[in-house]
XYZ file of C-alpha atoms in Angstrom:
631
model
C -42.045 60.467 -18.029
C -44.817 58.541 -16.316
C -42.858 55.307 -16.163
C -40.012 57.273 -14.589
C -41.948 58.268 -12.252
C -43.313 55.056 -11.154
C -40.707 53.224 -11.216
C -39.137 55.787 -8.846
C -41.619 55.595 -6.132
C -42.873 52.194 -6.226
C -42.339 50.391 -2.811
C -39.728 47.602 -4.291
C -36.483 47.754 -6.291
C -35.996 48.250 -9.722
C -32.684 48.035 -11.009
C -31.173 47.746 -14.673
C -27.933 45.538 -15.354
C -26.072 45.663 -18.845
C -22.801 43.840 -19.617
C -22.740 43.424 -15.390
C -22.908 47.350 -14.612
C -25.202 49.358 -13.088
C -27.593 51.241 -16.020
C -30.359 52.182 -13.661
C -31.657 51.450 -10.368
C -34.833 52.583 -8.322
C -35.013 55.127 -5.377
C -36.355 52.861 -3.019
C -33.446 50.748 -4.107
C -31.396 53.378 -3.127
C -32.671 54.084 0.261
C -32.881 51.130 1.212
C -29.395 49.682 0.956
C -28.089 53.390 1.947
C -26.412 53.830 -1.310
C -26.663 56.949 -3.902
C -26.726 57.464 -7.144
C -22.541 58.356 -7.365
C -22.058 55.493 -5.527
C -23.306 52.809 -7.991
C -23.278 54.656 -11.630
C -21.366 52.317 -13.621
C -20.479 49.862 -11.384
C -20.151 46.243 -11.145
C -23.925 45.063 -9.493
C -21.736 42.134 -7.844
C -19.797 44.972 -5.603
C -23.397 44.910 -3.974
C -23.709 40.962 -3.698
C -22.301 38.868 -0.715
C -19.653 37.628 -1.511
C -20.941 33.790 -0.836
C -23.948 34.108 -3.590
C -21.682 36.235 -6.092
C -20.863 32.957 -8.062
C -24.218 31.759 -8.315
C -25.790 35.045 -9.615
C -23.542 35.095 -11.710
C -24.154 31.913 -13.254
C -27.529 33.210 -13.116
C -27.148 36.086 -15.251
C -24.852 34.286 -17.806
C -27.825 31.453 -18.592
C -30.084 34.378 -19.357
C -27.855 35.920 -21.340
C -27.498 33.348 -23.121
C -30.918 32.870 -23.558
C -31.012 29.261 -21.321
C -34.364 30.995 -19.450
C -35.358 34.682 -20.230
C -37.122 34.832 -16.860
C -36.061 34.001 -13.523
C -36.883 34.350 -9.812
C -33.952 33.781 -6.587
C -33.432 34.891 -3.266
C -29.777 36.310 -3.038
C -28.039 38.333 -0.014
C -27.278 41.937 -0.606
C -24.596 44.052 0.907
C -25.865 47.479 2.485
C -23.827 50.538 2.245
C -22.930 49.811 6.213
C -22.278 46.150 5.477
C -25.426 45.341 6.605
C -27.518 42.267 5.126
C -30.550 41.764 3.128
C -31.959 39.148 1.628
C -33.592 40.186 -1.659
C -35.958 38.413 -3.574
C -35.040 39.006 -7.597
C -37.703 38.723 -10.407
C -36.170 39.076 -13.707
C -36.483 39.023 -17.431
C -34.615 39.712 -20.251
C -35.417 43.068 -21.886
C -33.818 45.861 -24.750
C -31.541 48.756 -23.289
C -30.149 50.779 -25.843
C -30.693 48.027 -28.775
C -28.737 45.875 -26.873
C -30.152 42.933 -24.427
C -30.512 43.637 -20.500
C -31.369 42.469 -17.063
C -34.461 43.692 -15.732
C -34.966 42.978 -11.716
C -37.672 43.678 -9.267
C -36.219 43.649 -6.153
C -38.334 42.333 -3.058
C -37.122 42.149 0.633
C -37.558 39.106 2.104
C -34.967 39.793 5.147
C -37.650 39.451 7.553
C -39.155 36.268 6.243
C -35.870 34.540 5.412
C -35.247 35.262 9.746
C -38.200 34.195 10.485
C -37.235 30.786 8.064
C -33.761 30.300 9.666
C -35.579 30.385 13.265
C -37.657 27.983 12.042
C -34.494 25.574 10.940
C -32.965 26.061 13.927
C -35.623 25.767 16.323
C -36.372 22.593 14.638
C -32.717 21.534 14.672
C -32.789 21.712 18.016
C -36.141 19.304 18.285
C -33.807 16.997 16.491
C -30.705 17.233 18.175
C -33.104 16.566 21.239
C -35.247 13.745 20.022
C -31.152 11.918 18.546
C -29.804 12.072 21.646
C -32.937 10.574 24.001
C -31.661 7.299 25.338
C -34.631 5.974 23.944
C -35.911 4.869 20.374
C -38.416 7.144 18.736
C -40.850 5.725 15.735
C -43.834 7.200 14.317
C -46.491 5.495 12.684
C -49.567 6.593 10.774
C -51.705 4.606 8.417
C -49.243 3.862 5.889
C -46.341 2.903 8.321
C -43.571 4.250 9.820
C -43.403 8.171 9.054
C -40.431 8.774 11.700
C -37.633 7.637 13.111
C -34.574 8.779 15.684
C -30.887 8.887 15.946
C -31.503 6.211 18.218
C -33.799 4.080 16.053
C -31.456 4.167 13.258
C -27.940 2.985 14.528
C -30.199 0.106 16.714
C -31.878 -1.524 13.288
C -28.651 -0.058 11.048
C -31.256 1.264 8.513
C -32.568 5.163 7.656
C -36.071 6.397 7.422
C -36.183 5.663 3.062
C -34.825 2.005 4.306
C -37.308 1.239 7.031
C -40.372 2.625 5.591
C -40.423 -0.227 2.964
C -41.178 -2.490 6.014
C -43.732 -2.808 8.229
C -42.673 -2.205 11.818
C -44.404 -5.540 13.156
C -41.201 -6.951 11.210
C -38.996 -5.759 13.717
C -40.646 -7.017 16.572
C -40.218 -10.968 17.593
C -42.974 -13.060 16.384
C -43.789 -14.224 19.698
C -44.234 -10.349 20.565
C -46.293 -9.023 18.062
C -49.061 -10.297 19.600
C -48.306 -7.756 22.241
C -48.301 -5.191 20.165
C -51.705 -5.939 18.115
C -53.561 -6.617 21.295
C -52.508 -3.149 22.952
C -53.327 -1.576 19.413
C -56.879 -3.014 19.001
C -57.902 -1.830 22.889
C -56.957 1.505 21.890
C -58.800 1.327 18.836
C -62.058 0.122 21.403
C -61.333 3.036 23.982
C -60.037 0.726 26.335
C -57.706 1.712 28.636
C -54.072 0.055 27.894
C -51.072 -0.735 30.051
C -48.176 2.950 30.311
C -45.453 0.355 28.626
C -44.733 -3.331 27.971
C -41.775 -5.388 27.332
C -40.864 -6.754 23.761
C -37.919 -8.205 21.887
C -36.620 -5.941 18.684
C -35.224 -7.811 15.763
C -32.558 -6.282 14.121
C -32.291 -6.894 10.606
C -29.179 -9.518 11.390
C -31.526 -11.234 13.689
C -30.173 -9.899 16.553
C -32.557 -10.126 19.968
C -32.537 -6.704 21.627
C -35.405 -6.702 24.708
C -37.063 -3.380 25.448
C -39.401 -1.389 26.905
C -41.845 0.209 24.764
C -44.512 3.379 25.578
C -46.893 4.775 23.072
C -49.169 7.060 22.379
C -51.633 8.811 19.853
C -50.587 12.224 18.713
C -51.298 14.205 15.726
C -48.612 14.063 12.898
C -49.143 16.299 10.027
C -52.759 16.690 10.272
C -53.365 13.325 11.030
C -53.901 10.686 13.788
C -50.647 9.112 14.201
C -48.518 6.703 16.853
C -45.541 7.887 18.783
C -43.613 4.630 20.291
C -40.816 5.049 22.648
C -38.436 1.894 22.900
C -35.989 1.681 25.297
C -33.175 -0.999 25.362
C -33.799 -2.785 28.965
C -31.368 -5.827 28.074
C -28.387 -4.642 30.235
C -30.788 -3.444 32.574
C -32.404 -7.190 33.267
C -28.442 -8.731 33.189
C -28.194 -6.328 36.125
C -31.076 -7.279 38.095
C -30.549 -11.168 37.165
C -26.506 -10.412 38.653
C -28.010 -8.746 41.394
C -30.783 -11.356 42.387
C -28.133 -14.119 41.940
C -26.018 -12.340 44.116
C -28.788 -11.595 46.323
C -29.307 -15.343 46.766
C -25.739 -15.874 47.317
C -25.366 -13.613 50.321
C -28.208 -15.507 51.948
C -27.354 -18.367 51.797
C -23.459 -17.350 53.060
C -24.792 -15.836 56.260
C -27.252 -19.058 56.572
C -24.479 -21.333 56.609
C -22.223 -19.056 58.845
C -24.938 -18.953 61.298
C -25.394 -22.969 61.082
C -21.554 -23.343 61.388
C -21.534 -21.847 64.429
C -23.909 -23.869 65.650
C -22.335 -26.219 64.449
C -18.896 -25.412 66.049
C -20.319 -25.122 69.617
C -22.027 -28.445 69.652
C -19.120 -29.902 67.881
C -16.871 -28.795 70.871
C -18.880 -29.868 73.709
C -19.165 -33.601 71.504
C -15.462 -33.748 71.587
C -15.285 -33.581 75.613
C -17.680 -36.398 75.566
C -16.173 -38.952 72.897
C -13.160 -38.200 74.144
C -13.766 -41.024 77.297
C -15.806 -42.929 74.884
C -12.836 -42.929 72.136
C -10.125 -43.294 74.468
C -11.057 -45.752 77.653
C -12.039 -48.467 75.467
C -8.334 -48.313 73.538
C -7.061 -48.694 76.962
C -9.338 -51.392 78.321
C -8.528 -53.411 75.879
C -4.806 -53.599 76.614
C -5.220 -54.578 79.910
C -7.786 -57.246 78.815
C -6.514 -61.104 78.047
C -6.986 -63.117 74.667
C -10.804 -64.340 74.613
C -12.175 -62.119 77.516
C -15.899 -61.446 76.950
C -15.487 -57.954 77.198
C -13.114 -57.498 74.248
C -15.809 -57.425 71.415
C -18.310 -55.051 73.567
C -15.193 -52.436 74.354
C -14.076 -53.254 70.557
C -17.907 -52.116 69.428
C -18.161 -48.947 71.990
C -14.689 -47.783 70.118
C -15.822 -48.181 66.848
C -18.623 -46.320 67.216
C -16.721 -43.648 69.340
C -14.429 -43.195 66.200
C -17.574 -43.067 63.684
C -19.082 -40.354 66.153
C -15.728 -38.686 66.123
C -15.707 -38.618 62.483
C -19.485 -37.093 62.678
C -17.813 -34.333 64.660
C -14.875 -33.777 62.516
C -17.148 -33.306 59.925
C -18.924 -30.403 62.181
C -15.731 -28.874 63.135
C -14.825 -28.801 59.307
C -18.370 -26.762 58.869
C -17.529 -24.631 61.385
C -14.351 -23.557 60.378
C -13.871 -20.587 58.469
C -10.700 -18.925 57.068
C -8.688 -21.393 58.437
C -4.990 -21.255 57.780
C -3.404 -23.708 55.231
C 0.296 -23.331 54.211
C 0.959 -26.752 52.899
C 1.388 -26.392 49.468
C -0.825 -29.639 47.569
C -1.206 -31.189 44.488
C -5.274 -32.239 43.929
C -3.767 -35.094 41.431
C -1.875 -36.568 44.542
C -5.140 -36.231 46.552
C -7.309 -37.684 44.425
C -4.843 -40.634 43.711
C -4.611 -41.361 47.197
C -7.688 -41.164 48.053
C -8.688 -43.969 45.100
C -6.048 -46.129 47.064
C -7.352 -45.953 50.356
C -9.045 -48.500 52.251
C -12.628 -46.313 52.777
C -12.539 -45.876 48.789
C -12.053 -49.789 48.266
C -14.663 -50.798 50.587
C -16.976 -47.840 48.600
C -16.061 -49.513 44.596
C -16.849 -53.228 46.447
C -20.365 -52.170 47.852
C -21.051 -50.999 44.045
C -19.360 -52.969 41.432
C -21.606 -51.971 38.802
C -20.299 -48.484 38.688
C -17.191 -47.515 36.872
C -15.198 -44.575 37.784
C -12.980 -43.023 35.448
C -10.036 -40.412 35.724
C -8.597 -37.947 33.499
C -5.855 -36.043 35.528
C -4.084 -33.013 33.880
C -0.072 -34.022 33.914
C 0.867 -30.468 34.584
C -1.515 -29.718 37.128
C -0.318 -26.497 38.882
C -0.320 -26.830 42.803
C -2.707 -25.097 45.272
C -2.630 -24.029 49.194
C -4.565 -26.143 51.253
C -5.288 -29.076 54.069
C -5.017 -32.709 52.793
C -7.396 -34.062 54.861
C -9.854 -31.471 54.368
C -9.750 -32.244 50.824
C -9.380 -36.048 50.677
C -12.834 -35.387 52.467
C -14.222 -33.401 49.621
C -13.276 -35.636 47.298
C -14.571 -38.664 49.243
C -18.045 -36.491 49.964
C -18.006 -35.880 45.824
C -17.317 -39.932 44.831
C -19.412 -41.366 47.738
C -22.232 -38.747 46.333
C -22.086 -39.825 42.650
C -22.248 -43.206 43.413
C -25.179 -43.007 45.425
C -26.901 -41.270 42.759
C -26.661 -44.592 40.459
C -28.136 -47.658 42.150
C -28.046 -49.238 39.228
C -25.053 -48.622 38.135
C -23.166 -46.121 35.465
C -19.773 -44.340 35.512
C -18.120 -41.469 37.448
C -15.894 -39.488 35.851
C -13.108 -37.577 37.931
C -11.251 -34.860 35.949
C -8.229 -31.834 36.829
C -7.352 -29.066 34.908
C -5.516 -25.771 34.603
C -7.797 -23.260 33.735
C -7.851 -19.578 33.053
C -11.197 -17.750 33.949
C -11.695 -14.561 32.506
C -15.947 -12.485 31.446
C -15.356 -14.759 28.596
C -15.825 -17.793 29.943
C -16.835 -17.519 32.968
C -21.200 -17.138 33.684
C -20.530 -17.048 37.463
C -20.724 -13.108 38.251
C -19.093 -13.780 41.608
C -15.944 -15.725 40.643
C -12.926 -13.622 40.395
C -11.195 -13.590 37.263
C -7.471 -15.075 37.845
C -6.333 -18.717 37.613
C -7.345 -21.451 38.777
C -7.010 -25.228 39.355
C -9.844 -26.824 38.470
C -11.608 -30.270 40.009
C -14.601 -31.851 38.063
C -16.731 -34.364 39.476
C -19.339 -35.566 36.824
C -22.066 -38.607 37.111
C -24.401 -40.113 34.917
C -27.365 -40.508 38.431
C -30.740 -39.289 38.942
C -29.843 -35.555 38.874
C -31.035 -33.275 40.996
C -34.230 -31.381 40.772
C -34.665 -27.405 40.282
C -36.152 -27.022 44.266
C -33.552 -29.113 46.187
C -30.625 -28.047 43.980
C -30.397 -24.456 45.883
C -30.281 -26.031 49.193
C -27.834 -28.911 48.834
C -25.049 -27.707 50.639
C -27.858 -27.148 53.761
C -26.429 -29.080 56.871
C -28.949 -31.882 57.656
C -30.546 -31.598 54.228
C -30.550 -34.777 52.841
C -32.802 -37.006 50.081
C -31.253 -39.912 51.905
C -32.568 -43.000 53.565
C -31.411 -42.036 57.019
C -29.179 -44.306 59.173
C -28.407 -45.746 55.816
C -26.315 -43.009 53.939
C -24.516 -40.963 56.115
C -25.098 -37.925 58.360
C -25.985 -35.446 55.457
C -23.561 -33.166 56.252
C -21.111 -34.278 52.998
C -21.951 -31.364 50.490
C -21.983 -28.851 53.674
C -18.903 -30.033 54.336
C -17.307 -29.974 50.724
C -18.943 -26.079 50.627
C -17.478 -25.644 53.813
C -13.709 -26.577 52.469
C -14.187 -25.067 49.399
C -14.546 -21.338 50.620
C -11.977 -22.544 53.594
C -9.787 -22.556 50.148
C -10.842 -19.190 48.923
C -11.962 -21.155 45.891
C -15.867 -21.694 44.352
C -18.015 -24.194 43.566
C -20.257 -24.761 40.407
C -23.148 -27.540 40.332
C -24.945 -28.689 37.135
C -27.728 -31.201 36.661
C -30.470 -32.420 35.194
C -33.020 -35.072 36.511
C -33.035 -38.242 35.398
C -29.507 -37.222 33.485
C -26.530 -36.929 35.745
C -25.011 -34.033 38.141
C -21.967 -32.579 37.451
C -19.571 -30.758 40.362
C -16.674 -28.644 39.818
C -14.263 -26.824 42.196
C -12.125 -24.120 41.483
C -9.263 -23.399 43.575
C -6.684 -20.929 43.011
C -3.472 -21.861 41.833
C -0.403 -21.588 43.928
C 3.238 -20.173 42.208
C 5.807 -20.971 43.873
C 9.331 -19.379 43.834
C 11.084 -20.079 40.449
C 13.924 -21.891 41.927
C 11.824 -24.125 43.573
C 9.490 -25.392 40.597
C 11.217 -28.649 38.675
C 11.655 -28.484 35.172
C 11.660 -30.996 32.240
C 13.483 -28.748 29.996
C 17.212 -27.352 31.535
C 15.944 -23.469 31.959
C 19.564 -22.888 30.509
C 17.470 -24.064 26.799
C 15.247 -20.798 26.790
C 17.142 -18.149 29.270
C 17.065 -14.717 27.199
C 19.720 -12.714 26.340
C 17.761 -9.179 27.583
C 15.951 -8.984 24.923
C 13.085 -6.372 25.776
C 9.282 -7.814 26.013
C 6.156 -6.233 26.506
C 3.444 -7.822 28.140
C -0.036 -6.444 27.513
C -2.907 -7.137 30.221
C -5.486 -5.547 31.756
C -5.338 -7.611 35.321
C -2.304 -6.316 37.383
C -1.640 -9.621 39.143
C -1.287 -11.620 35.516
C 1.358 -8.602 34.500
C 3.083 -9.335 37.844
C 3.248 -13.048 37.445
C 4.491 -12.765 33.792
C 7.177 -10.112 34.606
C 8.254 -12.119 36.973
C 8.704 -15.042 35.490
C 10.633 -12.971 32.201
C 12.468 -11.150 34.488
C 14.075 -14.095 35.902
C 14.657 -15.213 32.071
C 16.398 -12.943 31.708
C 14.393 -10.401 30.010
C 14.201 -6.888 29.882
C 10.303 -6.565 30.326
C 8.070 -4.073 29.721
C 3.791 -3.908 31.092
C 0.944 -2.232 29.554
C -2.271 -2.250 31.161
C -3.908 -1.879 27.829
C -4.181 -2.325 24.430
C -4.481 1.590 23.832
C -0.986 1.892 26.421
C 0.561 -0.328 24.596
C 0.297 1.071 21.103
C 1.289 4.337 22.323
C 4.191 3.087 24.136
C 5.726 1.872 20.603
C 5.425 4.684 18.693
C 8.416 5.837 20.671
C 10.170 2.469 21.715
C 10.275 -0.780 20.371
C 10.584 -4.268 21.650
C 11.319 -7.785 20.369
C 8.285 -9.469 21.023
C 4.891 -8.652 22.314
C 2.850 -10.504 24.756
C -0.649 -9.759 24.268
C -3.870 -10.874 26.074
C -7.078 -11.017 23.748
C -9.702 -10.044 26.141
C -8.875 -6.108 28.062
C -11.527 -4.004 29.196
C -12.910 -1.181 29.132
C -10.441 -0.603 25.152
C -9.735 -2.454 22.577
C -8.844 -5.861 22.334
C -6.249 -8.019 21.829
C -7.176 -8.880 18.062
C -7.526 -4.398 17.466
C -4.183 -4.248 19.802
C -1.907 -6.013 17.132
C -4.100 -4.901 14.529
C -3.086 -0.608 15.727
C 0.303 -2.216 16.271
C 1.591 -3.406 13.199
C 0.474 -0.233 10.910
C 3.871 1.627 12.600
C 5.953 -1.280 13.097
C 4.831 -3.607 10.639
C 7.536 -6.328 11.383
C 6.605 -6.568 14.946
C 6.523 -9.973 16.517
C 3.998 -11.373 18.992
C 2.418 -14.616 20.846
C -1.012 -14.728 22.383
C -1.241 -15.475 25.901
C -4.816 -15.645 27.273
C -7.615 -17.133 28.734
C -9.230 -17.094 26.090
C -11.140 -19.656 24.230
C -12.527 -18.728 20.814
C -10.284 -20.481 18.613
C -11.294 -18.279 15.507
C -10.487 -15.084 17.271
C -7.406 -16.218 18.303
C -6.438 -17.769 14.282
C -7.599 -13.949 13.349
C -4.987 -12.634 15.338
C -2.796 -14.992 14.174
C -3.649 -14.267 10.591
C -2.433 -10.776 11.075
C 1.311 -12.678 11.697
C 1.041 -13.505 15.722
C 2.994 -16.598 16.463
C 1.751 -19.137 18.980
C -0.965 -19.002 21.600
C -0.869 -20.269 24.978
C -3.468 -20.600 27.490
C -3.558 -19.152 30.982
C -2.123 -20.558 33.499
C 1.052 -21.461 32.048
C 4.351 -22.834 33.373
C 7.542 -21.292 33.296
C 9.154 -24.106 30.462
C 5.890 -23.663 28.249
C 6.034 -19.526 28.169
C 10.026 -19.916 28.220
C 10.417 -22.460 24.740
C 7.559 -19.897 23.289
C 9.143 -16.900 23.668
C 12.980 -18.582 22.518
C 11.233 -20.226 19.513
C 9.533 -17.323 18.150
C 12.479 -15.085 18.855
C 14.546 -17.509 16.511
C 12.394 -17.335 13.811
């Protein structure tokens, strides 16, 4: 028959499916897959389908059967005779075989076009996987808004592409920005050239400032004119340059006052071998000399001012002294006491009786390493200072403390973290301005009436004995509002046996029990094993939270010591947090230098007992440990 024929020799498929056997199919069929005529009479057509798109043909071919659609079209994979491949484009209907209903399908190969399709997908997954994982932000606007957005762009603002086209993208950009933007936008718009990038602050939907550097340009997007930005977060960049410049500054002034203390130092020296006659002949004149001799109040004036100059020079050699060695061990609260008793600090309050000084001294102020004159000086250079800086009167206030710094608190790159005592010197004066402030500590640098108010070598001096004392100095103030000064000196441990206790150490000795002490700064795990250790603990370090969690999944211990701040890992809060999902019953106390009073009542929440705050004594970590091991 005719249609035999044709259907034969036409250059597709034709194949015939009844009750899901093979009735009929084509010769190109056939030759195509490799198959003959024996090889597919009366068999199952899904022997022939990949095993993958078996279960949806056949869902396929049961809704047309059951007359859901009596046509259909679908691209399927069909299995060669060699296992090979194909995709096949099916067109069927529902015809009569027989008297009974049947499948009909034109078979069309689409193997090359389906490739050519998968390239496609992948070549453009690869564009995306490219365009995610850019360091920088992608966004691309036409004329109805934001078309396009990266990886990048979507974990920064926490919103997808659906999400952020409802907004216009001058939302995320700071208000004081946007003017940026709209400027740059309009020259383009003119032909006028505009600047490769600028800098402007993104607003994440939380409010959040994020600073960046953004680059644009036109390109075509879908047919049309369109605008590619790329944003770049530069905020950890600038906090890097701002360290850098502040350390910058730092340096150069270091090396200035080196070279002026050694300046200093030589003319300091060859002073001495002078005043030395003019200190000392006078003293000895006047022993010789009788009761009422007229040379008694000249020899008397030529000493005085022999000590003063001496004094001058002390104040030089103090400059000019670097790294100087200081084994007495001090207490700042006995140095500041004394020096509020002595006679030069008298005669200072009596000159200005309209200025009140006040002094809050911290009762368990650890001890430091350092000369007691050196520092009577400082604090003498600080007092005599403040109370210049109020001719009219006010208070000073004169403050210790113990004090733990740590990146949390502290905003002074260069100060190592560690503890620290701490000495506060705080006025209510004129202030300081912005241009003299950097050069205070300057030898010779003064704002004062000379030959009235001393030499101007006082703060030079109190910088001088400050890094003398490996320690740092911090100035705030405000014109017209008050300075405040405050010292840092590190704190000085000495021997257990030797440190006096209010509490009998016999109250909170341990009994071995085994603690582990979590921090990520060796020197605070040394001082706290230490101090356990001679508790009479058995003690355990971890230099992190991660070490420590690992550590008890195999061991356990009575109580854990955990710091809240540890980096690079988690913290202290995510530390106990990890901890108690294996051992839920686990016991802890927070010891830290850390401030933030809600993080610390989080961790606390979670069943942490009580916090203490670096530095801390042996008696206050001892009772803490015994009274949370008792509960």
């Amino acid at each position: 028959m005719l249609s035999d024929l044709i259907a034969q020799n036409v250059p597709m498929g034709v194949i015939l499916i009844q009750d899901g056997e093979i009735c009929h199919i084509n010769k190109w069929a056939l030759e195509f897959t490799g198959y003959c005529d024996e090889d597919v009479k009366n068999r199952s057509f899904l022997d022939l389908v990949h095993p993958e798109d078996q279960e949806k043909l056949i869902q396929r071919y049961d809704e047309m059967m059951n007359g859901e659609d009596d046509q259909r079209d679908g691209c399927y994979r069909i299995l060669g005779k060699m296992g090979q491949i194909y995709w096949i484009m099916f067109k069927s209907r529902i015809v009569e075989y027989k008297n009974r209903p049947a499948l009909l399908s034109i078979l069309i190969d689409e193997t090359k076009s389906k490739a050519s399709e998968d390239s496609l997908k992948k070549s453009e997954e690869r564009y995306r996987q490219l365009v995610d994982n850019l360091a920088e932000g992608i966004v691309v606007l036409n004329k109805d808004g934001i078309c396009f957005i990266n990886k990048m762009i979507k974990d920064q603002l926490g919103l997808d592409l659906k999400e952020i086209k409802k907004i216009p993208f001058l939302n995320f950009i700071h208000p004081e920005d946007q003017s940026k933007l709209i400027k740059r936008h309009q020259q383009r718009a003119n032909g006028h050239p505009v600047p490769e990038s600028y800098e402007a602050r993104l607003l994440k939907p939380d409010g959040t400032q994020v600073l960046c550097e953004i680059r644009s340009a036109v390109i075509s997007w879908e047919g049309e004119d369109a605008i590619q930005a790329a944003i770049l977060d530069i905020s950890q960049k600038k906090k890097d340059e701002a360290v850098k410049e502040q350390m910058e500054k730092k340096l150069v002034q270091m090396e200035k006052m080196e070279a002026l203390g050694l300046l200093a130092g030589g003319v300091a020296h060859d002073l001495n071998n002078v005043l030395s006659g003019v200190v000392s002949y006078p003293e000895l004149l006047l022993m010789d000399l009788p009761y009422g001799h007229p040379f008694i109040k000249p020899l008397d004036l030529i000493h005085s001012s022999g000590q003063k100059a001496a004094a001058i020079v002390n104040d030089l050699l103090a400059l000019a002294r670097r790294g100087v060695m200081t084994t007495t061990v001090l207490n700042l609260n006995t140095i500041i006491e004394n020096y509020l008793k002595s006679a030069e600090h008298q005669r200072l309050a009596a000159s200005s009786p309209n200025i009140k000084i006040d002094h809050s001294l911290d009762p368990e102020l650890f001890n430091i390493q350092g000369a007691d004159i050196h520092l009577q000086k400082t604090v003498m250079n600080l007092v005599t200072n403040a109370m210049e800086a109020q001719p009219d009167g006010g208070q000073i206030s004169i403050k210790t403390q113990n004090q733990y710094i740590d990146k949390s608190n502290s905003e002074d790159v260069s100060i190592k973290e560690g503890e620290y005592t701490v000495l506060i010197v705080e006025d209510d004066g004129v202030g300081i301005n912005s241009q003299d402030l950097g050069r205070i500590f300057e030898p010779f640098y003064t704002k004062k009436i000379m030959g009235r108010s001393g030499t101007g070598l006082g703060m030079a001096v109190v910088w001088g004995t400050v890094q003398d004392h490996s320690g740092y100095i911090d100035v705030q103030s405000i014109e017209n509002q008050g300075s405040k000064f405050t010292l840092y000196f590190p704190v000085l441990r000495q021997k257990i046996t030797d440190l006096v206790m209010a509490i009998p150490i016999d109250d909170y000795m341990g009994n071995k029990e085994t603690i582990l002490v979590v921090d990520d700064v060796k020197e605070q795990r040394q001082i706290a094993k230490n101090i356990l250790d001679r508790l009479n603990y058995t003690t355990i370090t971890a230099s992190s939270g991660e070490e420590a969690v690992e550590y008890l999944k195999n061991n356990s211990c009575e109580l854990l010591i955990l710091d809240m701040i540890m980096e690079p890992g988690v913290d202290g809060f995510e530390t106990y947090e990890r901890v108690l999902k294996s051992n839920p019953e686990q016991k802890a106390v927070i010891v830290s230098g850390f401030s933030d009073n809600v993080q610390v009542k989080k961790v606390q929440q979670l069943g942490a007992g009580c916090y203490i705050k670096k530095p801390y004594s042996i008696e206050q970590i001892g009772m803490v440990i015994k009274q949370e091991l008792l509960k």
